[in-house]
XYZ file of C-alpha atoms in Angstrom:
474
model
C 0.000 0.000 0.000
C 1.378 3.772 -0.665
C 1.626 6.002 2.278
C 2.193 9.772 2.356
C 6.146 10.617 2.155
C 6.454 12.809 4.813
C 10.371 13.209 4.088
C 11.346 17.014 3.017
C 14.054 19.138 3.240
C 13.096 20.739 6.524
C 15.844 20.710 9.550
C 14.989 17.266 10.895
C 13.220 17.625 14.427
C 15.452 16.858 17.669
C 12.420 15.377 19.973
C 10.644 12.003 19.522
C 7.884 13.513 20.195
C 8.176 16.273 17.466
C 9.387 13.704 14.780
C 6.640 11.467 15.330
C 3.691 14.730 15.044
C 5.502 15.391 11.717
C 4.840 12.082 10.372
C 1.369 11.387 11.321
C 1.492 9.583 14.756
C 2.422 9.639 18.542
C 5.324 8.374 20.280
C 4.712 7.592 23.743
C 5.442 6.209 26.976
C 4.392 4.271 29.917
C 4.846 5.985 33.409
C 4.245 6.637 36.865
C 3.388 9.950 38.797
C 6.954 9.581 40.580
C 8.866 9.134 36.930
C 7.089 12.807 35.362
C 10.946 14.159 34.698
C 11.224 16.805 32.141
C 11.870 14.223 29.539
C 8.164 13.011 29.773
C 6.813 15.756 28.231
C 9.945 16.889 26.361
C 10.413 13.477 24.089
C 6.781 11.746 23.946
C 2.967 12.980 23.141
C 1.242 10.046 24.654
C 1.254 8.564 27.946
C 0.182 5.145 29.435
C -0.316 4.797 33.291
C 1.756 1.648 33.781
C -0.220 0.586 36.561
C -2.345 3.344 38.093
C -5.570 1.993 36.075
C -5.198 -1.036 36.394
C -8.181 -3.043 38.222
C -6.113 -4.060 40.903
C -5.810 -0.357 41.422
C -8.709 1.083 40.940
C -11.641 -1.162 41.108
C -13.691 -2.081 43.933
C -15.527 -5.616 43.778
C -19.003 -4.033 43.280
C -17.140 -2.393 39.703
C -17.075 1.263 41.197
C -14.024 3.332 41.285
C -11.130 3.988 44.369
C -7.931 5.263 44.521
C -7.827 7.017 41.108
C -5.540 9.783 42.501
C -2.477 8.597 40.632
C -4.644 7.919 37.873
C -5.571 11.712 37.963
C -2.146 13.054 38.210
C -0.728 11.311 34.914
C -4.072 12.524 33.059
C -3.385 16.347 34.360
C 0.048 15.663 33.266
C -0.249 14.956 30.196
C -2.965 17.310 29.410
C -1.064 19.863 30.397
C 1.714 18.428 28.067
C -0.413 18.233 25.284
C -0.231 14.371 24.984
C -2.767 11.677 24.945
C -3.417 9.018 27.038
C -4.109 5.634 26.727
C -6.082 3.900 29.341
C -5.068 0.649 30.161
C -6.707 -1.482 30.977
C -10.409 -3.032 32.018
C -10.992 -6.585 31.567
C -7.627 -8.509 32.411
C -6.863 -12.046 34.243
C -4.020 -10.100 35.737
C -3.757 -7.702 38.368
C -7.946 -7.631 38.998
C -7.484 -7.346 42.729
C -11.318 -7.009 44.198
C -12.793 -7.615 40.826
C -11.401 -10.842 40.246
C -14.389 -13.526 40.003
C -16.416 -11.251 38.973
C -19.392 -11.092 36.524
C -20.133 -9.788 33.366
C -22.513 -7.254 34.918
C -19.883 -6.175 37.522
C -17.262 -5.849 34.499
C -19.425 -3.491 32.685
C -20.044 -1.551 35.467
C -16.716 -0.789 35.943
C -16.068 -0.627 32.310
C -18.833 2.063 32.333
C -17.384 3.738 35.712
C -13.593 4.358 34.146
C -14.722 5.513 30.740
C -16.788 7.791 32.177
C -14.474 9.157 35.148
C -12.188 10.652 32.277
C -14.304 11.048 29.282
C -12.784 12.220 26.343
C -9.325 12.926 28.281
C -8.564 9.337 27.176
C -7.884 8.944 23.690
C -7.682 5.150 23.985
C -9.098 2.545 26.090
C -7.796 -0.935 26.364
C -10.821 -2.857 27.169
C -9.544 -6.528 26.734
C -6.120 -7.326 27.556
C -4.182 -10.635 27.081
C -7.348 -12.672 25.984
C -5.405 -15.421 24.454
C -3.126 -18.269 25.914
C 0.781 -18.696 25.487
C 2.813 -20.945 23.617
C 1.166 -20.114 20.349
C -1.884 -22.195 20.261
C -4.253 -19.778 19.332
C -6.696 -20.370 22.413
C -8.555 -18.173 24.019
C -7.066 -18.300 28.253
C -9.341 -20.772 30.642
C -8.939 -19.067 33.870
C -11.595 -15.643 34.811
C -12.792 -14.006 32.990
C -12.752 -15.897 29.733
C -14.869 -18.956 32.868
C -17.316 -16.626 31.491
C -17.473 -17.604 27.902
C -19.903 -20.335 26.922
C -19.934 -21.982 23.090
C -23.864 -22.963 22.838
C -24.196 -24.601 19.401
C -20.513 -26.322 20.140
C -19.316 -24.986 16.657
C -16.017 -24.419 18.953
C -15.473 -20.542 18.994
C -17.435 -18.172 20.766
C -18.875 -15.710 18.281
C -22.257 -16.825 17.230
C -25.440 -14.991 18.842
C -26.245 -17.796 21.544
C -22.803 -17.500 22.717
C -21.423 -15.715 25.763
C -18.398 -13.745 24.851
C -16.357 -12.011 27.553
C -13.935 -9.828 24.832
C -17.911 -9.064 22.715
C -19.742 -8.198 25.926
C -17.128 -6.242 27.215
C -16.882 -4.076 23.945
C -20.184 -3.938 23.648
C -21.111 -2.265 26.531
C -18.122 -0.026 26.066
C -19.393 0.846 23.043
C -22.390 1.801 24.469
C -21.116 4.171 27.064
C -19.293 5.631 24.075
C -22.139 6.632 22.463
C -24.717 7.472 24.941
C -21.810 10.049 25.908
C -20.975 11.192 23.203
C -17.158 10.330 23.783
C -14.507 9.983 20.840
C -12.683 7.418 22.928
C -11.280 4.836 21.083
C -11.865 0.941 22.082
C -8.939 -1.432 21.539
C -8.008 -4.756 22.344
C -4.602 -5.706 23.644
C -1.839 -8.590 23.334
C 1.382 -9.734 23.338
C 3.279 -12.566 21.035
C 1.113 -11.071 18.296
C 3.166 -8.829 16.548
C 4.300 -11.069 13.331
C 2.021 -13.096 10.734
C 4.494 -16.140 11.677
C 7.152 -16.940 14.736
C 10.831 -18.463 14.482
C 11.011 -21.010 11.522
C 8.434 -19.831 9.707
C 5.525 -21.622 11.845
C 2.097 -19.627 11.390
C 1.179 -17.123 14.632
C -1.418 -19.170 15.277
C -2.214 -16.205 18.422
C -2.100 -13.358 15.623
C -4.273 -15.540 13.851
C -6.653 -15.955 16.425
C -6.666 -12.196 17.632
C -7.389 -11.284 13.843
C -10.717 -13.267 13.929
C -11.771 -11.630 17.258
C -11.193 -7.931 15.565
C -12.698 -9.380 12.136
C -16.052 -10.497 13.800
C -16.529 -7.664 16.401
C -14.643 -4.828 14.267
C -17.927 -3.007 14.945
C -17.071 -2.579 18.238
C -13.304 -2.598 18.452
C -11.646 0.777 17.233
C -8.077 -0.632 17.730
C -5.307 -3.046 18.479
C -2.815 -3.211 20.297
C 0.540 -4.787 19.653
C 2.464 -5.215 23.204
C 5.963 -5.632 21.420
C 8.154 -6.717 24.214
C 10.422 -8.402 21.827
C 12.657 -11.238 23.028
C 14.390 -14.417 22.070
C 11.329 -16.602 23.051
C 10.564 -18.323 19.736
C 6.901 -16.469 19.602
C 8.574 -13.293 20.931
C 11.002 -12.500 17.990
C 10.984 -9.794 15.642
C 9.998 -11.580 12.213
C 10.400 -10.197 8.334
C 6.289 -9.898 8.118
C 5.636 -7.787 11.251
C 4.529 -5.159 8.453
C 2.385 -7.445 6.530
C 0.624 -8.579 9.789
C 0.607 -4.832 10.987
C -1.088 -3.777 7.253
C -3.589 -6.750 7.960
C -4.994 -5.511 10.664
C -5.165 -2.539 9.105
C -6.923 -3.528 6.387
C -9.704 -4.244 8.735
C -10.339 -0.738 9.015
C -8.980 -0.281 12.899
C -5.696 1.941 14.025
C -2.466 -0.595 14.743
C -0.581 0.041 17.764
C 2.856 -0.384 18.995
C 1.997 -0.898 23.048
C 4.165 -1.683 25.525
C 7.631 -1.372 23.517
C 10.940 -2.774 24.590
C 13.347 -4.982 22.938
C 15.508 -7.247 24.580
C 19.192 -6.853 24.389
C 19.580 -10.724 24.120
C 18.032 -10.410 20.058
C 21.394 -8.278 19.443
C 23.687 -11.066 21.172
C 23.698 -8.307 24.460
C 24.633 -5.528 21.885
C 22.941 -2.546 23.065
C 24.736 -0.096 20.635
C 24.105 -0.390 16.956
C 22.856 -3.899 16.980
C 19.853 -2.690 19.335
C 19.210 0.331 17.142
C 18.729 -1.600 14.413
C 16.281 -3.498 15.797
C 14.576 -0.602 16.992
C 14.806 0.628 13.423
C 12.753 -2.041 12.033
C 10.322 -2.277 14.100
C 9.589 1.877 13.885
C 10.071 1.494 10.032
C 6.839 -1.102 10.246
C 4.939 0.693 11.570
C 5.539 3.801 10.178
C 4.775 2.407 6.457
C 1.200 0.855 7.503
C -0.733 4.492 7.247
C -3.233 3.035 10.143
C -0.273 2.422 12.306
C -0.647 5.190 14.227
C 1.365 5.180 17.186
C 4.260 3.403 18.911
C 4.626 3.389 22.498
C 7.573 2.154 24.891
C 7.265 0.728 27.794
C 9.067 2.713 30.466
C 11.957 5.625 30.319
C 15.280 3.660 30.836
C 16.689 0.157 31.405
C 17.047 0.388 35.330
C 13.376 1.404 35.359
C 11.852 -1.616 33.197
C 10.138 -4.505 34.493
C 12.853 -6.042 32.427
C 15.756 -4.191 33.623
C 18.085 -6.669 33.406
C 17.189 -7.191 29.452
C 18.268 -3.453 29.280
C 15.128 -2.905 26.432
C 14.648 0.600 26.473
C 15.922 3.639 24.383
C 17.388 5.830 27.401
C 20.438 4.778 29.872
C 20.408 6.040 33.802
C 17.067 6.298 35.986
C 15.593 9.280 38.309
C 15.417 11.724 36.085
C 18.985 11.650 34.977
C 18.775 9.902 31.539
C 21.595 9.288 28.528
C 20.291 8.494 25.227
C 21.046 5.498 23.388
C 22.146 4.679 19.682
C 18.369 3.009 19.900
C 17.179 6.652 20.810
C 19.227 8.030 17.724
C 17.923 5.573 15.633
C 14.090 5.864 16.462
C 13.972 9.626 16.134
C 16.204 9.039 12.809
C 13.282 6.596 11.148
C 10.827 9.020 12.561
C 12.518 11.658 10.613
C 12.320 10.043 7.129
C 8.698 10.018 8.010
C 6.334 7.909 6.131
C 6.946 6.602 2.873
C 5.414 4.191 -0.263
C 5.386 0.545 0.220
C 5.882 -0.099 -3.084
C 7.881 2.857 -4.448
C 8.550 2.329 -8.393
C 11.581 3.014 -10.274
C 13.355 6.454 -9.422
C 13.704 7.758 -12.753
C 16.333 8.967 -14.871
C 18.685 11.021 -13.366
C 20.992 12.135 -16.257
C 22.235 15.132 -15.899
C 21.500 17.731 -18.705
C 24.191 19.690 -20.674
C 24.935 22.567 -19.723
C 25.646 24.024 -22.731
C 24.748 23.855 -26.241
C 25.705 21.446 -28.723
C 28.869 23.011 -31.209
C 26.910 22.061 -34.368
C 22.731 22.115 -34.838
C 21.485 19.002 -34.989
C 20.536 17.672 -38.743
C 17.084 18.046 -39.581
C 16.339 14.300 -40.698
C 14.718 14.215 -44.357
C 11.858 12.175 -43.530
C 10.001 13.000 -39.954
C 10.156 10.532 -37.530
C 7.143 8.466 -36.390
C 6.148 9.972 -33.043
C 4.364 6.835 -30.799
C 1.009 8.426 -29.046
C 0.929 9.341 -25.468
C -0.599 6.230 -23.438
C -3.854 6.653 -22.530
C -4.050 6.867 -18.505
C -6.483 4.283 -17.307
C -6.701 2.112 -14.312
C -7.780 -0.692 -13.069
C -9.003 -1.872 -10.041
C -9.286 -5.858 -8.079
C -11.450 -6.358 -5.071
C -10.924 -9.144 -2.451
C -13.284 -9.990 0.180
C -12.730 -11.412 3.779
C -16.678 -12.228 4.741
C -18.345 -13.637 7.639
C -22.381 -14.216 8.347
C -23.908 -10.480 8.568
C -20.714 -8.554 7.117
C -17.586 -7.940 5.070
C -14.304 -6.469 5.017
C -13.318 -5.613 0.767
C -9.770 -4.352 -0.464
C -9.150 -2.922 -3.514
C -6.342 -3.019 -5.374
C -6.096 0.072 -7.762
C -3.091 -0.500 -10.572
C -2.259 2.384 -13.032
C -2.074 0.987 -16.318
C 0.773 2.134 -19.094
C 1.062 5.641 -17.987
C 0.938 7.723 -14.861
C -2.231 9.111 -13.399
C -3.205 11.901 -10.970
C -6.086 10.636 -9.527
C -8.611 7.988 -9.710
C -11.966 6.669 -8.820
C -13.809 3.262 -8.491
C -17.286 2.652 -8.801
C -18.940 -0.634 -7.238
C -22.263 -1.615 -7.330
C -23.534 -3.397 -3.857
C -26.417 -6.248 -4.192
C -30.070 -5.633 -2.145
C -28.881 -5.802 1.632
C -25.651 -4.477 1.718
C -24.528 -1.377 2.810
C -20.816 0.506 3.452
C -20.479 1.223 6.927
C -16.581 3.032 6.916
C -13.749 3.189 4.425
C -10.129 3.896 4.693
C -7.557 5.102 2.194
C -10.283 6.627 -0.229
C -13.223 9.104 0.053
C -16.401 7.528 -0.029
C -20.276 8.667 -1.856
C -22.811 7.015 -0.914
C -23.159 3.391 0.550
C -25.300 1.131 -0.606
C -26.237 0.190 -4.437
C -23.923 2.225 -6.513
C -21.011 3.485 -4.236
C -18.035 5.303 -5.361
C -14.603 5.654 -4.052
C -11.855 8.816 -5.097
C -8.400 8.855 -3.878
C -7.626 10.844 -0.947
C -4.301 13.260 -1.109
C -1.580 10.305 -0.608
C -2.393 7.509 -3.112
C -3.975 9.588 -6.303
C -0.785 9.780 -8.237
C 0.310 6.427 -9.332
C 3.009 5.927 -12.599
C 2.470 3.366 -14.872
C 2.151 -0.300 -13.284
C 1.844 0.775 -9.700
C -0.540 0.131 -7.467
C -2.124 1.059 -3.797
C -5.188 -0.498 -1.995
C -8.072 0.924 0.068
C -10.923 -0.709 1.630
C -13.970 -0.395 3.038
C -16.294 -2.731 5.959
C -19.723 -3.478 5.199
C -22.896 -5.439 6.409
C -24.698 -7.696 4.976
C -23.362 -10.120 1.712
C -21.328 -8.435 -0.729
C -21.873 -11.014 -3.396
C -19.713 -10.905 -6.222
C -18.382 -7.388 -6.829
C -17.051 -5.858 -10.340
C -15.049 -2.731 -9.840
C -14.900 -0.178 -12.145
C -11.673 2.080 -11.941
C -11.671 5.218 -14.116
C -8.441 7.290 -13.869
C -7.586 11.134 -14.110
């Protein structure tokens, strides 16, 4: 897929934070009130309470709210920082405290409590975290609150309408309290081991797998996912070649891709945490950074001696209590971040000769019979669809290829059978959405030269049937 180049001339910016707002996304960090040093709001524009929301914190066993003062304090901060905050998190095995055991209706109170407590000063919530089991199986966990789930037909997944779904309730009411408040919150879902479409020696990520079928049947609910990205040597923790193409598939779902809980042990650079770390670090930013939904990256703490996994030494800053030395990860990040976004699938860089620059000694000879001049190509397009469908709804991209010369712009008309209907699109502006719907470029992926291609897509309801695009180019 083309992305916007974001990449200029400009002086390149000296703050994470600053790089990353030039390139379309946030670069955060997770904290605590007692780690709000300078360098908080100097290097990020996002903030995650590491564990000041958490329901071990926070909630009571009747789903109301307690001790939220910490919670407050890293909200004022960053508002007064200008940075966003992601709330994290609701419905967790781990770290319940009181509301472990609990019910579904206790779990949406409290899921209704906390998004309401801070409104639209949270720009994300995670409302499921860590649904799915280790070791790569691609299981949903056994112990509260997934006790809660029940598979009524026995079909052997949990999202059919008799079922009882802990990660659908939970998103559902969430989604709920959204809109009866009118909030611009954003719902995601949260996990680790995810991050790559396989693991070490090429076996499928059969737990990517499975979260992509969660977000695929509830994507009207979910707004978001979460990759946790604590990168390691564990053979399901790695960093793999097709953490893009797994990051662009979510994507192509329609919801924002995160970068979570960030850190990248030193261990995957054989203890190098100079230039072998960086470039880890590099890949991982450049991922994200050429999925257009990827929309922010977040690490998981300040510096090494303040990680949970200090001794893996993960993190982009040496030194601790306020009194922090950057390292060549640090340089590297905000050096990707620089270079901004940029296409996919760039084509050929063309020609560049140099021309004279000065005339020729003698005119040229004027030939005695003209040469045959070949026409211009005509621009055209043309366009592919492919459908990911389930019972009630579907999920279309559509490949757009310029055909033998370039073209500024294009559009693509598709006709929808009785029933269906467009709900949201990405990468393309939309008219109208149901029976004849048409899609233009937006300002990033109009200009194509000949033979190259981008995709958008669009999520709909009901049975898209066989569709026939029609691409007309500009």
């Amino acid at each position: 897929m083309t992305v916007q180049s974001i990449g200029s001339a400009a002086a390149a910016e000296t703050t994470l934070r600053a790089a990353a707002a030039n390139a379309g996304l946030f670069f955060g960090v997770a904290a605590s009130p007692g780690r709000l040093t300078s360098i908080v709001g100097q290097e990020f524009n996002q903030l995650t309470p590491e564990n000041d929301m958490k329901p071990a914190t926070i909630a009571t066993s009747s789903g109301a709210l307690q001790n939220t003062g910490n919670a407050d304090t890293l909200v004022n901060y960053a508002q007064s920082n200008n940075m966003l905050v992601r709330g994290h998190t609701m419905v967790w095995h781990s770290q319940a405290g009181a509301l472990q055991g609990a019910s579904q209706a206790t779990l949406n109170t409290f899921i209704g409590n906390a998004l309401n407590r801070w409104g639209n000063r949270i720009a994300y919530w995670d409302v499921v975290n860590e649904a799915l089991g280790d070791n790569n199986t691609g299981s949903r966990r056994t112990q509260w609150p997934h006790t809660l789930n029940r598979d009524a037909n026995g079909d052997g997944d949990f999202f059919d309408t008799g079922d009882t779904d802990v990660i659908r309730d939970s998103f559902i009411r969430a989604k709920q309290v959204v809109q009866a408040g009118g909030l611009t919150t954003k719902l995601c879902i949260n996990d680790y081991d995810v991050e790559g479409l396989t693991v070490q020696g090429g076996t499928p990520n059969r737990k990517a797998n499975a979260l992509y079928d969660i977000v695929r049947n509830y994507r009207q609910y979910i707004d978001c996912v979460g990759f946790q990205a604590h990168f390691n040597d564990n053979p399901n923790s790695i960093i793999t070649n097709d953490l893009q193409a797994n990051i662009q598939r979510f994507a192509d779902l329609g919801v924002e891709v995160h970068i979570t809980e960030l850190d990248i042990d030193d261990d995957l650079s054989n203890n190098d945490i100079g230039a072998g770390q960086a470039e880890n670090y590099r890949k991982v930013v450049r991922a994200c950074l050429n999925v257009a939904k990827c929309t922010g990256i977040t690490v998981w703490g300040i510096a090494d001696s303040e990680s949970w996994r200090s001794s893996e030494r993960g993190l982009l800053f040496t030194g601790g209590s306020g009194n922090y030395q950057k390292k060549a990860a640090y340089t590297a990040v905000l050096d990707e971040l620089n270079k901004g976004r940029v296409p996919v699938n760039p084509t050929s860089p063309a020609s560049t000769t140099t021309p004279p620059t000065t005339p020729p000694t003698t005119p040229p000879v004027t030939p005695s019979v003209p040469p045959t001049t070949p026409p211009n190509p005509t621009p055209g397009c043309s366009a592919t669809v492919s459908l990911n469908s389930w019972t009630g709804g579907f999920v279309a991209t559509v490949k757009v290829t310029a055909g033998s010369a370039p073209i500024n712009g294009w559009s693509v008309q598709l006709t929808l059978p009785s029933g269906a209907a467009v709900t949201n699109a990405w990468n393309a502006n939309r008219s109208g959405s149901s029976g004849a719907v048409q899609f233009g470029n937006v300002s990033y992926n109009g200009r194509l030269n000949a033979g190259q291609s981008t995709e958008f897509g669009f999520q709909g309801t009901g049975a898209a049937g066989n569709l026939s695009p029609v691409c007309t180019a500009s």
